[in-house]
């Protein structure tokens, strides 16, 4: 069995080629026995996540996009990620920190150009940098906590694809 790579990315991606037409594969996922998973389909996209009982803050979901290669084979693009709401909030916080960093850098440059003290601005920039690294490492910790569930999602996907 293939194990998932331990890349530095927070949202691991992979792609596989499988035998079977896209419509056939989509119907296999629609009819898959799901406990403890919830499987939802939207056109050529399949979302696999944990049910409420098994779900925790760092629980991942697996997003599959199926693309037809020809009549007998398909390509699946897959992305592991957190709950979309959590991911959006996480990216929003990163955006706010980045924006504040740029504003503070401009403020520090203006103060330095006017021969005023800019130590508080530099201190704030250092604090924002530390905060950004803290968020990054929190994301890595979350990925590590969700890794066993990522492996289970992967195994469920592969098991579903190999069923006769």
PDB file of N, CA, C and O in Angstrom, residues 56-113:
ATOM      1  N   UNK A  56     -13.141  15.802  14.535  1.00  0.00           N
ATOM      2  CA  UNK A  56     -12.575  16.700  15.539  1.00  0.00           C
ATOM      3  C   UNK A  56     -12.047  17.937  14.815  1.00  0.00           C
ATOM      4  O   UNK A  56     -12.130  18.032  13.586  1.00  0.00           O
ATOM      5  N   UNK A  57     -11.556  18.904  15.571  1.00  0.00           N
ATOM      6  CA  UNK A  57     -11.164  20.197  15.012  1.00  0.00           C
ATOM      7  C   UNK A  57     -10.201  20.058  13.841  1.00  0.00           C
ATOM      8  O   UNK A  57     -10.299  20.782  12.856  1.00  0.00           O
ATOM      9  N   UNK A  58      -9.253  19.131  13.920  1.00  0.00           N
ATOM     10  CA  UNK A  58      -8.226  18.992  12.892  1.00  0.00           C
ATOM     11  C   UNK A  58      -8.568  17.915  11.866  1.00  0.00           C
ATOM     12  O   UNK A  58      -7.718  17.545  11.054  1.00  0.00           O
ATOM     13  N   UNK A  59      -9.790  17.379  11.871  1.00  0.00           N
ATOM     14  CA  UNK A  59     -10.150  16.319  10.920  1.00  0.00           C
ATOM     15  C   UNK A  59     -10.036  16.813   9.483  1.00  0.00           C
ATOM     16  O   UNK A  59     -10.571  17.863   9.135  1.00  0.00           O
ATOM     17  N   UNK A  60      -9.367  16.033   8.651  1.00  0.00           N
ATOM     18  CA  UNK A  60      -9.233  16.425   7.243  1.00  0.00           C
ATOM     19  C   UNK A  60     -10.437  15.967   6.426  1.00  0.00           C
ATOM     20  O   UNK A  60     -11.272  15.193   6.895  1.00  0.00           O
ATOM     21  N   UNK A  61     -10.492  16.446   5.223  1.00  0.00           N
ATOM     22  CA  UNK A  61     -11.426  15.911   4.236  1.00  0.00           C
ATOM     23  C   UNK A  61     -10.633  15.662   2.970  1.00  0.00           C
ATOM     24  O   UNK A  61      -9.564  16.237   2.771  1.00  0.00           O
ATOM     25  N   UNK A  62     -11.137  14.790   2.140  1.00  0.00           N
ATOM     26  CA  UNK A  62     -10.477  14.453   0.885  1.00  0.00           C
ATOM     27  C   UNK A  62     -11.369  14.924  -0.257  1.00  0.00           C
ATOM     28  O   UNK A  62     -12.534  14.544  -0.336  1.00  0.00           O
ATOM     29  N   UNK A  63     -10.824  15.781  -1.101  1.00  0.00           N
ATOM     30  CA  UNK A  63     -11.545  16.301  -2.262  1.00  0.00           C
ATOM     31  C   UNK A  63     -10.974  15.630  -3.496  1.00  0.00           C
ATOM     32  O   UNK A  63      -9.772  15.716  -3.764  1.00  0.00           O
ATOM     33  N   UNK A  64     -11.839  14.952  -4.239  1.00  0.00           N
ATOM     34  CA  UNK A  64     -11.426  14.279  -5.460  1.00  0.00           C
ATOM     35  C   UNK A  64     -12.058  14.972  -6.657  1.00  0.00           C
ATOM     36  O   UNK A  64     -13.248  15.299  -6.628  1.00  0.00           O
ATOM     37  N   UNK A  65     -11.283  15.179  -7.690  1.00  0.00           N
ATOM     38  CA  UNK A  65     -11.808  15.677  -8.959  1.00  0.00           C
ATOM     39  C   UNK A  65     -11.474  14.645 -10.017  1.00  0.00           C
ATOM     40  O   UNK A  65     -10.301  14.323 -10.230  1.00  0.00           O
ATOM     41  N   UNK A  66     -12.501  14.112 -10.642  1.00  0.00           N
ATOM     42  CA  UNK A  66     -12.316  13.066 -11.639  1.00  0.00           C
ATOM     43  C   UNK A  66     -12.331  13.663 -13.033  1.00  0.00           C
ATOM     44  O   UNK A  66     -13.188  14.486 -13.357  1.00  0.00           O
ATOM     45  N   UNK A  67     -11.372  13.233 -13.842  1.00  0.00           N
ATOM     46  CA  UNK A  67     -11.244  13.722 -15.211  1.00  0.00           C
ATOM     47  C   UNK A  67     -11.084  12.519 -16.125  1.00  0.00           C
ATOM     48  O   UNK A  67     -10.278  11.624 -15.854  1.00  0.00           O
ATOM     49  N   UNK A  68     -11.831  12.501 -17.188  1.00  0.00           N
ATOM     50  CA  UNK A  68     -11.780  11.389 -18.123  1.00  0.00           C
ATOM     51  C   UNK A  68     -10.534  11.493 -18.997  1.00  0.00           C
ATOM     52  O   UNK A  68     -10.241  12.555 -19.551  1.00  0.00           O
ATOM     53  N   UNK A  69      -9.806  10.398 -19.105  1.00  0.00           N
ATOM     54  CA  UNK A  69      -8.665  10.335 -20.024  1.00  0.00           C
ATOM     55  C   UNK A  69      -9.161   9.796 -21.367  1.00  0.00           C
ATOM     56  O   UNK A  69      -8.895  10.356 -22.414  1.00  0.00           O
ATOM     57  N   UNK A  70      -9.896   8.682 -21.300  1.00  0.00           N
ATOM     58  CA  UNK A  70     -10.567   8.102 -22.461  1.00  0.00           C
ATOM     59  C   UNK A  70     -11.755   7.294 -21.934  1.00  0.00           C
ATOM     60  O   UNK A  70     -12.118   7.442 -20.774  1.00  0.00           O
ATOM     61  N   UNK A  71     -12.335   6.443 -22.770  1.00  0.00           N
ATOM     62  CA  UNK A  71     -13.529   5.699 -22.351  1.00  0.00           C
ATOM     63  C   UNK A  71     -13.261   4.648 -21.291  1.00  0.00           C
ATOM     64  O   UNK A  71     -14.200   4.163 -20.651  1.00  0.00           O
ATOM     65  N   UNK A  72     -12.010   4.256 -21.112  1.00  0.00           N
ATOM     66  CA  UNK A  72     -11.729   3.165 -20.176  1.00  0.00           C
ATOM     67  C   UNK A  72     -10.842   3.567 -18.995  1.00  0.00           C
ATOM     68  O   UNK A  72     -10.558   2.747 -18.138  1.00  0.00           O
ATOM     69  N   UNK A  73     -10.408   4.795 -18.941  1.00  0.00           N
ATOM     70  CA  UNK A  73      -9.581   5.204 -17.805  1.00  0.00           C
ATOM     71  C   UNK A  73      -9.835   6.668 -17.446  1.00  0.00           C
ATOM     72  O   UNK A  73     -10.284   7.451 -18.275  1.00  0.00           O
ATOM     73  N   UNK A  74      -9.536   6.965 -16.193  1.00  0.00           N
ATOM     74  CA  UNK A  74      -9.756   8.313 -15.662  1.00  0.00           C
ATOM     75  C   UNK A  74      -8.578   8.719 -14.799  1.00  0.00           C
ATOM     76  O   UNK A  74      -7.810   7.880 -14.340  1.00  0.00           O
ATOM     77  N   UNK A  75      -8.462  10.004 -14.593  1.00  0.00           N
ATOM     78  CA  UNK A  75      -7.437  10.545 -13.715  1.00  0.00           C
ATOM     79  C   UNK A  75      -8.159  11.194 -12.533  1.00  0.00           C
ATOM     80  O   UNK A  75      -9.147  11.896 -12.711  1.00  0.00           O
ATOM     81  N   UNK A  76      -7.636  10.943 -11.340  1.00  0.00           N
ATOM     82  CA  UNK A  76      -8.215  11.531 -10.135  1.00  0.00           C
ATOM     83  C   UNK A  76      -7.194  12.487  -9.542  1.00  0.00           C
ATOM     84  O   UNK A  76      -6.059  12.109  -9.249  1.00  0.00           O
ATOM     85  N   UNK A  77      -7.611  13.740  -9.386  1.00  0.00           N
ATOM     86  CA  UNK A  77      -6.808  14.743  -8.694  1.00  0.00           C
ATOM     87  C   UNK A  77      -7.362  14.829  -7.282  1.00  0.00           C
ATOM     88  O   UNK A  77      -8.563  15.059  -7.109  1.00  0.00           O
ATOM     89  N   UNK A  78      -6.512  14.654  -6.294  1.00  0.00           N
ATOM     90  CA  UNK A  78      -6.983  14.610  -4.909  1.00  0.00           C
ATOM     91  C   UNK A  78      -6.233  15.624  -4.056  1.00  0.00           C
ATOM     92  O   UNK A  78      -5.032  15.844  -4.247  1.00  0.00           O
ATOM     93  N   UNK A  79      -6.961  16.234  -3.120  1.00  0.00           N
ATOM     94  CA  UNK A  79      -6.390  17.209  -2.193  1.00  0.00           C
ATOM     95  C   UNK A  79      -6.923  16.912  -0.800  1.00  0.00           C
ATOM     96  O   UNK A  79      -8.133  16.805  -0.601  1.00  0.00           O
ATOM     97  N   UNK A  80      -6.014  16.755   0.147  1.00  0.00           N
ATOM     98  CA  UNK A  80      -6.400  16.668   1.553  1.00  0.00           C
ATOM     99  C   UNK A  80      -6.413  18.075   2.119  1.00  0.00           C
ATOM    100  O   UNK A  80      -5.512  18.867   1.836  1.00  0.00           O
ATOM    101  N   UNK A  81      -7.394  18.366   2.913  1.00  0.00           N
ATOM    102  CA  UNK A  81      -7.440  19.678   3.526  1.00  0.00           C
ATOM    103  C   UNK A  81      -8.378  19.693   4.713  1.00  0.00           C
ATOM    104  O   UNK A  81      -9.142  18.759   4.929  1.00  0.00           O
ATOM    105  N   UNK A  82      -8.308  20.758   5.475  1.00  0.00           N
ATOM    106  CA  UNK A  82      -9.217  20.884   6.610  1.00  0.00           C
ATOM    107  C   UNK A  82     -10.609  21.282   6.138  1.00  0.00           C
ATOM    108  O   UNK A  82     -10.842  21.495   4.946  1.00  0.00           O
ATOM    109  N   UNK A  83     -11.499  21.407   7.068  1.00  0.00           N
ATOM    110  CA  UNK A  83     -12.830  21.925   6.786  1.00  0.00           C
ATOM    111  C   UNK A  83     -12.660  23.236   6.022  1.00  0.00           C
ATOM    112  O   UNK A  83     -11.850  24.075   6.402  1.00  0.00           O
ATOM    113  N   UNK A  84     -13.403  23.454   4.931  1.00  0.00           N
ATOM    114  CA  UNK A  84     -13.232  24.682   4.139  1.00  0.00           C
ATOM    115  C   UNK A  84     -13.421  25.966   4.951  1.00  0.00           C
ATOM    116  O   UNK A  84     -12.738  26.961   4.701  1.00  0.00           O
ATOM    117  N   UNK A  85     -14.315  25.952   5.915  1.00  0.00           N
ATOM    118  CA  UNK A  85     -14.514  27.136   6.751  1.00  0.00           C
ATOM    119  C   UNK A  85     -13.265  27.409   7.587  1.00  0.00           C
ATOM    120  O   UNK A  85     -12.815  28.551   7.700  1.00  0.00           O
ATOM    121  N   UNK A  86     -12.701  26.360   8.169  1.00  0.00           N
ATOM    122  CA  UNK A  86     -11.480  26.493   8.954  1.00  0.00           C
ATOM    123  C   UNK A  86     -10.331  26.982   8.067  1.00  0.00           C
ATOM    124  O   UNK A  86      -9.570  27.868   8.453  1.00  0.00           O
ATOM    125  N   UNK A  87     -10.215  26.421   6.864  1.00  0.00           N
ATOM    126  CA  UNK A  87      -9.137  26.807   5.949  1.00  0.00           C
ATOM    127  C   UNK A  87      -9.274  28.273   5.542  1.00  0.00           C
ATOM    128  O   UNK A  87      -8.292  29.010   5.491  1.00  0.00           O
ATOM    129  N   UNK A  88     -10.498  28.717   5.261  1.00  0.00           N
ATOM    130  CA  UNK A  88     -10.732  30.113   4.887  1.00  0.00           C
ATOM    131  C   UNK A  88     -10.354  31.044   6.027  1.00  0.00           C
ATOM    132  O   UNK A  88      -9.694  32.074   5.821  1.00  0.00           O
ATOM    133  N   UNK A  89     -10.747  30.694   7.248  1.00  0.00           N
ATOM    134  CA  UNK A  89     -10.392  31.500   8.413  1.00  0.00           C
ATOM    135  C   UNK A  89      -8.879  31.543   8.602  1.00  0.00           C
ATOM    136  O   UNK A  89      -8.302  32.604   8.868  1.00  0.00           O
ATOM    137  N   UNK A  90      -8.224  30.398   8.439  1.00  0.00           N
ATOM    138  CA  UNK A  90      -6.777  30.288   8.569  1.00  0.00           C
ATOM    139  C   UNK A  90      -6.083  31.204   7.557  1.00  0.00           C
ATOM    140  O   UNK A  90      -5.153  31.949   7.892  1.00  0.00           O
ATOM    141  N   UNK A  91      -6.544  31.199   6.313  1.00  0.00           N
ATOM    142  CA  UNK A  91      -5.953  32.049   5.278  1.00  0.00           C
ATOM    143  C   UNK A  91      -6.266  33.523   5.535  1.00  0.00           C
ATOM    144  O   UNK A  91      -5.434  34.393   5.270  1.00  0.00           O
ATOM    145  N   UNK A  92      -7.453  33.826   6.059  1.00  0.00           N
ATOM    146  CA  UNK A  92      -7.816  35.194   6.393  1.00  0.00           C
ATOM    147  C   UNK A  92      -6.864  35.753   7.457  1.00  0.00           C
ATOM    148  O   UNK A  92      -6.388  36.884   7.342  1.00  0.00           O
ATOM    149  N   UNK A  93      -6.571  34.955   8.476  1.00  0.00           N
ATOM    150  CA  UNK A  93      -5.639  35.385   9.536  1.00  0.00           C
ATOM    151  C   UNK A  93      -4.252  35.635   8.938  1.00  0.00           C
ATOM    152  O   UNK A  93      -3.597  36.633   9.263  1.00  0.00           O
ATOM    153  N   UNK A  94      -3.809  34.764   8.030  1.00  0.00           N
ATOM    154  CA  UNK A  94      -2.518  34.976   7.363  1.00  0.00           C
ATOM    155  C   UNK A  94      -2.533  36.280   6.564  1.00  0.00           C
ATOM    156  O   UNK A  94      -1.550  37.032   6.571  1.00  0.00           O
ATOM    157  N   UNK A  95      -3.616  36.543   5.872  1.00  0.00           N
ATOM    158  CA  UNK A  95      -3.740  37.777   5.088  1.00  0.00           C
ATOM    159  C   UNK A  95      -3.678  39.007   5.993  1.00  0.00           C
ATOM    160  O   UNK A  95      -2.980  39.978   5.674  1.00  0.00           O
ATOM    161  N   UNK A  96      -4.376  38.969   7.117  1.00  0.00           N
ATOM    162  CA  UNK A  96      -4.372  40.095   8.057  1.00  0.00           C
ATOM    163  C   UNK A  96      -2.963  40.331   8.598  1.00  0.00           C
ATOM    164  O   UNK A  96      -2.492  41.478   8.645  1.00  0.00           O
ATOM    165  N   UNK A  97      -2.273  39.260   8.971  1.00  0.00           N
ATOM    166  CA  UNK A  97      -0.910  39.401   9.494  1.00  0.00           C
ATOM    167  C   UNK A  97       0.015  39.974   8.420  1.00  0.00           C
ATOM    168  O   UNK A  97       0.815  40.875   8.689  1.00  0.00           O
ATOM    169  N   UNK A  98      -0.102  39.482   7.183  1.00  0.00           N
ATOM    170  CA  UNK A  98       0.724  40.003   6.094  1.00  0.00           C
ATOM    171  C   UNK A  98       0.449  41.475   5.812  1.00  0.00           C
ATOM    172  O   UNK A  98       1.375  42.266   5.610  1.00  0.00           O
ATOM    173  N   UNK A  99      -0.817  41.849   5.816  1.00  0.00           N
ATOM    174  CA  UNK A  99      -1.194  43.247   5.583  1.00  0.00           C
ATOM    175  C   UNK A  99      -0.661  44.145   6.690  1.00  0.00           C
ATOM    176  O   UNK A  99      -0.105  45.223   6.424  1.00  0.00           O
ATOM    177  N   UNK A 100      -0.832  43.716   7.946  1.00  0.00           N
ATOM    178  CA  UNK A 100      -0.312  44.500   9.070  1.00  0.00           C
ATOM    179  C   UNK A 100       1.208  44.628   9.010  1.00  0.00           C
ATOM    180  O   UNK A 100       1.766  45.679   9.337  1.00  0.00           O
ATOM    181  N   UNK A 101       1.880  43.575   8.563  1.00  0.00           N
ATOM    182  CA  UNK A 101       3.334  43.611   8.428  1.00  0.00           C
ATOM    183  C   UNK A 101       3.749  44.672   7.404  1.00  0.00           C
ATOM    184  O   UNK A 101       4.653  45.469   7.650  1.00  0.00           O
ATOM    185  N   UNK A 102       3.078  44.693   6.269  1.00  0.00           N
ATOM    186  CA  UNK A 102       3.410  45.670   5.214  1.00  0.00           C
ATOM    187  C   UNK A 102       3.128  47.090   5.689  1.00  0.00           C
ATOM    188  O   UNK A 102       3.943  48.003   5.488  1.00  0.00           O
ATOM    189  N   UNK A 103       1.982  47.288   6.340  1.00  0.00           N
ATOM    190  CA  UNK A 103       1.641  48.620   6.857  1.00  0.00           C
ATOM    191  C   UNK A 103       2.681  49.071   7.882  1.00  0.00           C
ATOM    192  O   UNK A 103       3.148  50.216   7.864  1.00  0.00           O
ATOM    193  N   UNK A 104       3.062  48.163   8.765  1.00  0.00           N
ATOM    194  CA  UNK A 104       4.058  48.497   9.792  1.00  0.00           C
ATOM    195  C   UNK A 104       5.419  48.782   9.159  1.00  0.00           C
ATOM    196  O   UNK A 104       6.143  49.690   9.605  1.00  0.00           O
ATOM    197  N   UNK A 105       5.766  48.040   8.109  1.00  0.00           N
ATOM    198  CA  UNK A 105       7.038  48.285   7.418  1.00  0.00           C
ATOM    199  C   UNK A 105       7.045  49.670   6.771  1.00  0.00           C
ATOM    200  O   UNK A 105       8.049  50.396   6.844  1.00  0.00           O
ATOM    201  N   UNK A 106       5.935  50.061   6.173  1.00  0.00           N
ATOM    202  CA  UNK A 106       5.829  51.405   5.571  1.00  0.00           C
ATOM    203  C   UNK A 106       5.930  52.473   6.658  1.00  0.00           C
ATOM    204  O   UNK A 106       6.618  53.488   6.493  1.00  0.00           O
ATOM    205  N   UNK A 107       5.261  52.231   7.774  1.00  0.00           N
ATOM    206  CA  UNK A 107       5.297  53.154   8.908  1.00  0.00           C
ATOM    207  C   UNK A 107       6.729  53.287   9.442  1.00  0.00           C
ATOM    208  O   UNK A 107       7.212  54.388   9.725  1.00  0.00           O
ATOM    209  N   UNK A 108       7.434  52.148   9.562  1.00  0.00           N
ATOM    210  CA  UNK A 108       8.815  52.176  10.045  1.00  0.00           C
ATOM    211  C   UNK A 108       9.715  52.924   9.064  1.00  0.00           C
ATOM    212  O   UNK A 108      10.570  53.720   9.474  1.00  0.00           O
ATOM    213  N   UNK A 109       9.521  52.695   7.768  1.00  0.00           N
ATOM    214  CA  UNK A 109      10.325  53.386   6.763  1.00  0.00           C
ATOM    215  C   UNK A 109      10.070  54.899   6.810  1.00  0.00           C
ATOM    216  O   UNK A 109      11.006  55.698   6.738  1.00  0.00           O
ATOM    217  N   UNK A 110       8.801  55.272   6.954  1.00  0.00           N
ATOM    218  CA  UNK A 110       8.463  56.703   7.044  1.00  0.00           C
ATOM    219  C   UNK A 110       9.096  57.339   8.276  1.00  0.00           C
ATOM    220  O   UNK A 110       9.648  58.443   8.206  1.00  0.00           O
ATOM    221  N   UNK A 111       9.038  56.642   9.407  1.00  0.00           N
ATOM    222  CA  UNK A 111       9.643  57.164  10.644  1.00  0.00           C
ATOM    223  C   UNK A 111      11.151  57.295  10.489  1.00  0.00           C
ATOM    224  O   UNK A 111      11.741  58.294  10.917  1.00  0.00           O
ATOM    225  N   UNK A 112      11.778  56.291   9.883  1.00  0.00           N
ATOM    226  CA  UNK A 112      13.228  56.349   9.686  1.00  0.00           C
ATOM    227  C   UNK A 112      13.600  57.495   8.743  1.00  0.00           C
ATOM    228  O   UNK A 112      14.605  58.183   8.961  1.00  0.00           O
ATOM    229  N   UNK A 113      12.799  57.713   7.694  1.00  0.00           N
ATOM    230  CA  UNK A 113      13.058  58.799   6.744  1.00  0.00           C
ATOM    231  C   UNK A 113      12.933  60.171   7.400  1.00  0.00           C
ATOM    232  O   UNK A 113      13.609  61.118   7.004  1.00  0.00           O
TER     233      UNK A 113
END
